[in-house]
Short mmCIF file of C-alpha atoms (C1' of nucleotides) in Angstrom, two decimals:
data_model
loop_
_atom_site.label_atom_id
_atom_site.label_comp_id
_atom_site.label_asym_id
_atom_site.label_seq_id
_atom_site.Cartn_x
_atom_site.Cartn_y
_atom_site.Cartn_z
CA MET A 20 -10.03 -3.93 -14.19
CA LYS A 21 -9.27 -6.18 -11.33
CA LEU A 22 -7.57 -6.30 -8.00
CA THR A 23 -4.70 -8.75 -7.62
CA SER A 24 -4.70 -11.23 -4.83
CA LYS A 25 -1.48 -9.82 -3.46
CA GLY A 26 -3.28 -6.59 -2.62
CA ARG A 27 -6.27 -8.41 -1.24
CA TYR A 28 -4.17 -10.71 0.88
CA ALA A 29 -2.13 -7.85 2.27
CA VAL A 30 -5.25 -6.15 3.52
CA MET A 31 -6.79 -9.34 4.85
CA ALA A 32 -3.63 -10.25 6.70
CA LEU A 33 -3.33 -6.82 8.26
CA VAL A 34 -6.90 -6.85 9.45
CA ASP A 35 -6.25 -10.24 10.97
CA LEU A 36 -3.07 -8.96 12.55
CA ALA A 37 -4.77 -5.92 14.01
CA LYS A 38 -7.56 -8.05 15.35
CA PHE A 39 -5.40 -10.57 17.16
CA ASN A 40 -2.72 -8.16 18.22
CA ASP A 41 -2.67 -8.20 22.02
CA ILE A 42 0.49 -8.77 24.01
CA ASN A 43 2.30 -11.19 21.78
CA PRO A 44 3.25 -10.62 18.17
CA VAL A 45 1.19 -12.54 15.67
CA SER A 46 2.93 -15.28 13.73
CA LEU A 47 2.51 -15.61 10.00
CA ARG A 48 1.71 -19.24 10.57
CA ASP A 49 -1.41 -18.28 12.51
CA ILE A 50 -2.50 -15.80 9.88
CA SER A 51 -1.89 -18.39 7.24
CA LEU A 52 -4.14 -20.87 9.00
CA ARG A 53 -6.89 -18.43 9.82
CA GLN A 54 -7.03 -16.73 6.46
CA GLY A 55 -6.15 -19.62 4.20
CA ILE A 56 -3.18 -17.89 2.60
CA SER A 57 0.01 -19.81 1.86
CA LEU A 58 2.76 -19.15 4.38
CA ASP A 59 5.37 -18.63 1.70
CA TYR A 60 3.24 -16.08 -0.01
CA LEU A 61 2.58 -14.27 3.26
CA GLU A 62 6.29 -14.02 3.84
CA GLN A 63 6.75 -12.25 0.56
CA ILE A 64 3.96 -9.86 1.37
CA PHE A 65 5.14 -9.09 4.90
CA SER A 66 8.65 -8.52 3.74
CA LYS A 67 7.31 -5.66 1.66
CA LEU A 68 5.11 -4.35 4.43
CA ARG A 69 8.08 -4.28 6.76
CA LYS A 70 10.22 -2.39 4.29
CA LYS A 71 7.56 0.29 4.16
CA ALA A 72 7.41 0.44 7.96
CA ILE A 73 3.81 -0.70 8.16
CA VAL A 74 4.67 -3.62 10.39
CA GLN A 75 7.56 -4.55 12.63
CA SER A 76 8.96 -8.01 12.95
CA VAL A 77 9.91 -9.81 16.13
CA ARG A 78 12.35 -12.59 15.48
CA GLY A 79 12.99 -15.81 17.29
CA ASN A 80 10.76 -18.28 19.02
CA GLN A 81 7.29 -16.90 19.80
CA GLY A 82 8.09 -14.11 17.38
CA GLY A 83 5.88 -12.68 14.70
CA TYR A 84 4.66 -9.31 13.50
CA VAL A 85 3.21 -6.21 15.09
CA LEU A 86 1.65 -3.13 13.58
CA ASN A 87 4.13 -0.31 13.45
CA LYS A 88 1.54 2.46 13.53
CA LYS A 89 -1.90 2.96 14.94
CA ALA A 90 -4.61 1.32 12.91
CA ASN A 91 -6.20 4.65 12.07
CA GLU A 92 -2.94 5.87 10.60
CA ILE A 93 -2.67 3.04 8.14
CA LYS A 94 -4.65 3.81 5.01
CA LEU A 95 -5.38 1.40 2.22
CA THR A 96 -3.21 3.56 0.03
CA ASN A 97 -0.22 2.78 2.21
CA ILE A 98 -0.89 -0.92 2.08
CA PHE A 99 -1.41 -1.12 -1.65
CA ASP A 100 1.57 1.04 -2.26
CA ALA A 101 3.73 -1.24 -0.14
CA VAL A 102 2.85 -4.35 -2.09
CA ASP A 103 3.03 -2.61 -5.48
CA GLU A 104 -0.67 -2.81 -6.09
CA LYS A 105 -0.99 0.28 -8.19
CA VAL A 106 -3.93 1.82 -9.89
CA LYS A 107 -2.93 2.01 -13.49
CA THR A 108 -5.64 3.22 -15.76
CA VAL A 109 -3.38 4.35 -18.53
CA ARG A 110 -0.26 3.22 -20.18
CA CYS A 111 0.46 6.50 -21.78
CA LYS A 112 2.18 8.44 -19.07
CA LYS A 113 5.81 7.67 -19.13
CA GLU A 114 6.72 8.29 -22.74
CA SER A 115 8.14 11.67 -21.90
CA LYS A 116 7.87 13.58 -25.13
CA LYS A 117 5.10 11.80 -26.89
CA GLY A 118 1.56 11.81 -25.70
CA CYS A 119 -0.42 8.64 -25.67
CA ASN A 120 -0.92 6.61 -28.87
CA GLY A 121 2.50 7.71 -30.09
CA LYS A 122 1.26 11.08 -31.22
CA PRO A 123 2.35 14.47 -29.99
CA THR A 124 -1.09 15.17 -28.51
CA LYS A 125 -2.76 13.51 -25.57
CA CYS A 126 -5.27 10.87 -26.46
CA LEU A 127 -8.90 11.90 -26.52
CA THR A 128 -9.62 10.24 -23.25
CA HIS A 129 -6.48 10.96 -21.32
CA ASN A 130 -8.26 13.19 -18.89
CA LEU A 131 -10.90 10.59 -18.21
CA TRP A 132 -8.41 8.02 -17.02
CA ASP A 133 -6.80 10.52 -14.76
CA GLU A 134 -10.16 11.26 -13.21
CA LEU A 135 -10.82 7.58 -12.77
CA GLU A 136 -7.50 7.08 -11.12
CA ASN A 137 -8.20 9.88 -8.70
CA HIS A 138 -11.63 8.55 -7.99
CA ILE A 139 -10.26 5.16 -7.00
CA ASN A 140 -7.36 6.56 -5.05
CA ASP A 141 -9.78 8.72 -3.09
CA PHE A 142 -11.41 5.61 -1.84
CA PHE A 143 -8.13 4.10 -0.78
CA GLU A 144 -7.05 7.31 0.85
CA LYS A 145 -10.11 7.52 3.01
CA LYS A 146 -10.24 3.97 4.32
CA SER A 147 -8.02 3.11 7.22
CA LEU A 148 -7.32 -0.20 8.82
CA GLU A 149 -9.30 0.95 11.81
CA ASP A 150 -12.38 1.46 9.67
CA LEU A 151 -12.14 -2.09 8.49
CA ILE A 152 -11.83 -3.51 11.96
CA LYS A 153 -14.76 -1.52 13.27
CA ASP A 154 -16.80 -2.58 10.32
CA ASN A 155 -15.90 -6.13 11.08
CA ILE A 156 -16.95 -5.99 14.69
CA GLU A 157 -20.25 -4.29 13.95
CA ARG A 158 -21.03 -6.88 11.39
CA ARG A 159 -20.56 -9.68 13.85
CA ILE A 160 -23.05 -8.28 16.35
CA MET B 5 -5.58 -2.87 -10.45
CA LYS B 6 -5.44 -1.84 -14.02
CA LEU B 7 -7.56 -1.10 -17.01
CA THR B 8 -7.04 -3.23 -20.08
CA SER B 9 -6.35 -1.65 -23.39
CA LYS B 10 -9.44 -3.19 -24.88
CA GLY B 11 -11.57 -1.07 -22.59
CA ARG B 12 -9.50 2.00 -23.19
CA TYR B 13 -9.53 1.56 -26.93
CA ALA B 14 -13.26 1.04 -26.98
CA VAL B 15 -13.83 4.35 -25.27
CA MET B 16 -11.27 6.17 -27.38
CA ALA B 17 -12.72 4.83 -30.58
CA LEU B 18 -16.24 5.80 -29.59
CA VAL B 19 -15.22 9.32 -28.71
CA ASP B 20 -13.52 9.56 -32.08
CA LEU B 21 -16.59 8.16 -33.75
CA ALA B 22 -18.90 10.59 -32.01
CA LYS B 23 -16.64 13.46 -32.88
CA PHE B 24 -16.39 12.76 -36.60
CA ASN B 25 -19.90 11.50 -37.03
CA ASP B 26 -21.58 13.89 -39.43
CA ILE B 27 -23.36 12.69 -42.53
CA ASN B 28 -21.24 9.72 -43.44
CA PRO B 29 -20.50 6.76 -41.24
CA VAL B 30 -16.98 6.61 -39.90
CA SER B 31 -14.74 3.85 -41.16
CA LEU B 32 -12.61 1.82 -38.82
CA ARG B 33 -9.69 2.57 -41.05
CA ASP B 34 -9.97 6.25 -40.25
CA ILE B 35 -10.27 5.60 -36.55
CA SER B 36 -7.31 3.30 -36.74
CA LEU B 37 -5.19 5.99 -38.35
CA ARG B 38 -6.32 8.80 -36.10
CA GLN B 39 -6.08 6.90 -32.84
CA GLY B 40 -3.18 4.61 -33.62
CA ILE B 41 -5.08 1.42 -32.91
CA SER B 42 -4.61 -1.64 -35.09
CA LEU B 43 -7.43 -2.15 -37.57
CA ASP B 44 -7.76 -5.81 -36.76
CA TYR B 45 -8.09 -5.08 -33.10
CA LEU B 46 -10.69 -2.41 -33.75
CA GLU B 47 -12.71 -4.90 -35.70
CA GLN B 48 -12.84 -7.20 -32.73
CA ILE B 49 -13.91 -4.37 -30.49
CA PHE B 50 -16.58 -3.01 -32.80
CA SER B 51 -18.01 -6.42 -33.35
CA LYS B 52 -18.76 -6.51 -29.64
CA LEU B 53 -20.09 -2.99 -29.58
CA ARG B 54 -22.43 -3.82 -32.39
CA LYS B 55 -23.77 -6.90 -30.67
CA LYS B 56 -24.67 -4.76 -27.70
CA ALA B 57 -26.39 -2.24 -29.95
CA ILE B 58 -24.07 0.60 -29.09
CA VAL B 59 -23.13 1.16 -32.70
CA GLN B 60 -24.64 0.28 -36.03
CA SER B 61 -22.65 -0.82 -39.03
CA VAL B 62 -23.08 0.39 -42.59
CA ARG B 63 -21.65 -2.02 -45.10
CA GLY B 64 -20.23 -1.46 -48.51
CA ASN B 65 -18.15 1.23 -50.04
CA GLN B 66 -18.09 4.42 -47.97
CA GLY B 67 -19.52 2.38 -45.15
CA GLY B 68 -18.45 2.38 -41.55
CA TYR B 69 -20.04 2.75 -38.15
CA VAL B 70 -22.56 5.07 -36.59
CA LEU B 71 -23.65 5.54 -33.00
CA ASN B 72 -26.87 3.71 -32.36
CA LYS B 73 -27.98 5.94 -29.49
CA LYS B 74 -27.51 9.51 -28.46
CA ALA B 75 -24.16 10.23 -26.93
CA ASN B 76 -25.73 11.15 -23.60
CA GLU B 77 -27.42 7.77 -23.44
CA ILE B 78 -24.20 5.83 -23.75
CA LYS B 79 -22.58 5.44 -20.36
CA LEU B 80 -19.11 4.11 -19.74
CA THR B 81 -20.76 1.18 -18.02
CA ASN B 82 -22.39 0.19 -21.27
CA ILE B 83 -19.15 0.38 -23.17
CA PHE B 84 -17.11 -1.57 -20.68
CA ASP B 85 -19.83 -4.12 -20.34
CA ALA B 86 -19.90 -4.60 -24.10
CA VAL B 87 -16.20 -5.33 -24.36
CA ASP B 88 -16.13 -7.50 -21.22
CA GLU B 89 -14.11 -5.02 -19.23
CA LYS B 90 -15.46 -5.89 -15.81
CA VAL B 91 -14.64 -4.54 -12.41
CA LYS B 92 -13.60 -7.55 -10.42
CA THR B 93 -12.34 -6.75 -6.98
CA VAL B 94 -12.93 -10.15 -5.52
CA ARG B 95 -12.63 -13.68 -6.57
CA CYS B 96 -14.79 -15.01 -3.83
CA LYS B 97 -18.28 -14.55 -5.10
CA LYS B 98 -19.24 -17.46 -7.20
CA GLU B 99 -18.43 -20.37 -4.91
CA SER B 100 -22.04 -20.81 -3.99
CA LYS B 101 -21.89 -22.46 -0.59
CA LYS B 102 -18.51 -21.48 0.67
CA GLY B 103 -17.52 -17.95 1.55
CA CYS B 104 -14.22 -16.61 0.43
CA ASN B 105 -10.96 -18.32 1.39
CA GLY B 106 -12.70 -21.70 1.34
CA LYS B 107 -14.25 -21.21 4.72
CA PRO B 108 -17.93 -21.07 5.56
CA THR B 109 -17.68 -17.43 6.61
CA LYS B 110 -17.01 -14.41 4.47
CA CYS B 111 -13.46 -13.17 4.50
CA LEU B 112 -12.67 -10.28 6.81
CA THR B 113 -12.59 -7.81 4.00
CA HIS B 114 -15.39 -9.04 1.81
CA ASN B 115 -17.48 -6.01 2.46
CA LEU B 116 -14.65 -3.69 1.59
CA TRP B 117 -14.26 -5.07 -1.88
CA ASP B 118 -17.94 -4.77 -2.52
CA GLU B 119 -17.79 -1.13 -1.53
CA LEU B 120 -14.84 -0.57 -3.81
CA GLU B 121 -16.62 -2.20 -6.69
CA ASN B 122 -19.62 0.04 -6.17
CA HIS B 123 -17.43 3.09 -5.90
CA ILE B 124 -15.84 2.39 -9.25
CA ASN B 125 -19.04 1.42 -10.96
CA ASP B 126 -20.60 4.67 -9.78
CA PHE B 127 -18.02 6.53 -11.75
CA PHE B 128 -18.71 4.53 -14.88
CA GLU B 129 -22.42 4.89 -14.44
CA LYS B 130 -22.26 8.66 -14.26
CA LYS B 131 -20.00 9.37 -17.22
CA SER B 132 -21.56 9.41 -20.64
CA LEU B 133 -19.97 9.67 -24.02
CA GLU B 134 -21.39 13.15 -24.30
CA ASP B 135 -19.50 14.22 -21.19
CA LEU B 136 -16.29 13.07 -22.75
CA ILE B 137 -16.87 14.91 -25.97
CA LYS B 138 -17.78 18.13 -24.21
CA ASP B 139 -14.74 17.82 -22.06
CA ASN B 140 -12.68 17.35 -25.16
CA ILE B 141 -13.95 20.45 -26.89
CA GLU B 142 -13.56 22.68 -23.85
CA ARG B 143 -10.05 21.51 -23.45
CA ARG B 144 -9.16 22.52 -26.97
CA ILE B 145 -10.31 26.10 -26.55
"C1'" DC C 17 -21.25 -6.53 -63.66
"C1'" DA C 18 -16.46 -5.68 -61.81
"C1'" DG C 19 -13.88 -4.19 -58.39
"C1'" DA C 20 -12.93 -1.83 -54.43
"C1'" DT C 21 -14.02 -0.85 -49.97
"C1'" DA C 22 -15.36 -2.11 -45.67
"C1'" DC C 23 -17.42 -5.06 -42.47
"C1'" DT C 24 -17.31 -10.05 -40.22
"C1'" DT C 25 -15.62 -14.12 -38.07
"C1'" DG C 26 -12.72 -17.22 -35.89
"C1'" DA C 27 -8.45 -19.25 -34.99
"C1'" DC C 28 -3.99 -18.57 -33.50
"C1'" DT C 29 0.13 -16.77 -30.79
"C1'" DA C 30 3.84 -14.16 -28.32
"C1'" DA C 31 4.53 -11.69 -24.38
"C1'" DT C 32 3.40 -10.44 -19.89
"C1'" DT C 33 1.59 -10.92 -15.44
"C1'" DT C 34 0.00 -13.43 -11.59
"C1'" DA C 35 0.06 -16.38 -7.96
"C1'" DG C 36 2.27 -18.83 -6.07
"C1'" DT C 37 6.19 -22.80 -4.73
"C1'" DC C 38 10.76 -24.13 -3.31
"C1'" DA C 39 15.18 -24.16 -1.31
"C1'" DG C 40 18.25 -22.53 1.62
"C1'" DG C 41 19.31 -19.55 4.64
"C1'" DT C 42 19.56 -16.34 9.54
"C1'" DT C 43 18.00 -14.86 14.11
"C1'" DT C 44 16.80 -15.43 18.79
"C1'" DA C 45 13.94 -17.20 22.97
"C1'" DT C 46 14.14 -20.97 26.00
"C1'" DA D 12 21.34 -26.66 21.20
"C1'" DT D 13 17.35 -26.53 18.97
"C1'" DA D 14 13.13 -25.25 17.34
"C1'" DA D 15 10.21 -21.60 16.00
"C1'" DA D 16 9.91 -18.01 13.12
"C1'" DC D 17 11.60 -14.68 10.08
"C1'" DC D 18 14.14 -13.69 5.51
"C1'" DT D 19 15.58 -13.88 0.60
"C1'" DG D 20 15.82 -14.88 -4.05
"C1'" DA D 21 15.09 -17.82 -7.79
"C1'" DC D 22 11.97 -20.40 -10.21
"C1'" DT D 23 7.54 -21.80 -12.72
"C1'" DA D 24 2.79 -23.11 -14.29
"C1'" DA D 25 -1.27 -21.05 -15.57
"C1'" DA D 26 -3.94 -17.35 -17.07
"C1'" DT D 27 -4.63 -13.18 -19.43
"C1'" DT D 28 -3.69 -9.68 -22.76
"C1'" DA D 29 -2.98 -7.66 -26.87
"C1'" DG D 30 -2.88 -8.35 -30.60
"C1'" DT D 31 -2.03 -10.78 -35.72
"C1'" DC D 32 -3.54 -13.53 -39.59
"C1'" DA D 33 -6.47 -15.56 -42.89
"C1'" DA D 34 -10.44 -16.09 -45.22
"C1'" DG D 35 -14.34 -14.71 -45.97
"C1'" DT D 36 -19.26 -11.68 -47.06
"C1'" DA D 37 -21.88 -7.57 -48.23
"C1'" DT D 38 -22.73 -3.53 -50.92
"C1'" DC D 39 -21.72 0.87 -53.14
"C1'" DT D 40 -19.93 3.00 -57.40
"C1'" DG D 41 -18.77 3.33 -62.06
#
DNA sequence: CAGATACTTGACTAATTTAGTCAGGTTTAT
DNA sequence: ATAAACCTGACTAAATTAGTCAAGTATCTG
């Protein structure tokens, strides 16, 4: 049960973006340097974030990225969803007619994994980018 | 963020075991047939469960496995721990002197991942095998 | 004691996923 | 014009997963 670095990076980069977002857009190059994430990889990640309208891009010289919503409107769920970081506790959901384990019934623990999934998603649903930034400032004091 | 099938199988197999555990020990072969898990794979899993004293083995003809503790004393944590299903939200913990991302400071989101880890582990800590079995019986009625 | 049943161990492997890199663009401010 | 920065898609090495396979050892039952 582990988080992929794509998901982690997406969140890190957005916190960085929100933090340094003043008048000018923030360039991926700067984020790359500050957070130690490869520029190429960041581009992949931001392409997805843009498609899901979480950020907006500003092209050309002195361009970069800007948040497309207020920080308190961006939940972790939205971020993870954008970069395809999904919470998959079970395999056995898609086989339409069969249950899990190839049998007509649901597996003994099917309900458990659903609960777990909800439990984790709750966490993601409650945390917004703003929370993270606040947390970050407090910590520094 | 996903659960491996080793962890899932371990829990499924133990619920099955607890359910059919009357006078005789339960053979892996039976579990394999009922739950649709390969016998060889089950053997690997039960070897680990035995080492962590979650089950006891009974050798010989009509042998099999028995729970080594009461069902309400076996938490999901114990099971996952036994089969090395760990909750790893972050990579950046072991590099003793450095923080995450190779810098001397912690990454912007370090605290978040810790929280997430605790949130998930809470869930595992609270659920016991007994809960699962009860849940299973209720559901059938 | 013979044989079957069932546990035990360890090595091996195919497939998948992850975590990127690389190359070759396009757009736009100055 | 040109440089900074975005944009896209293909590619790949390494790690992990999800098992399989083979060769045992222990012990109950007849």
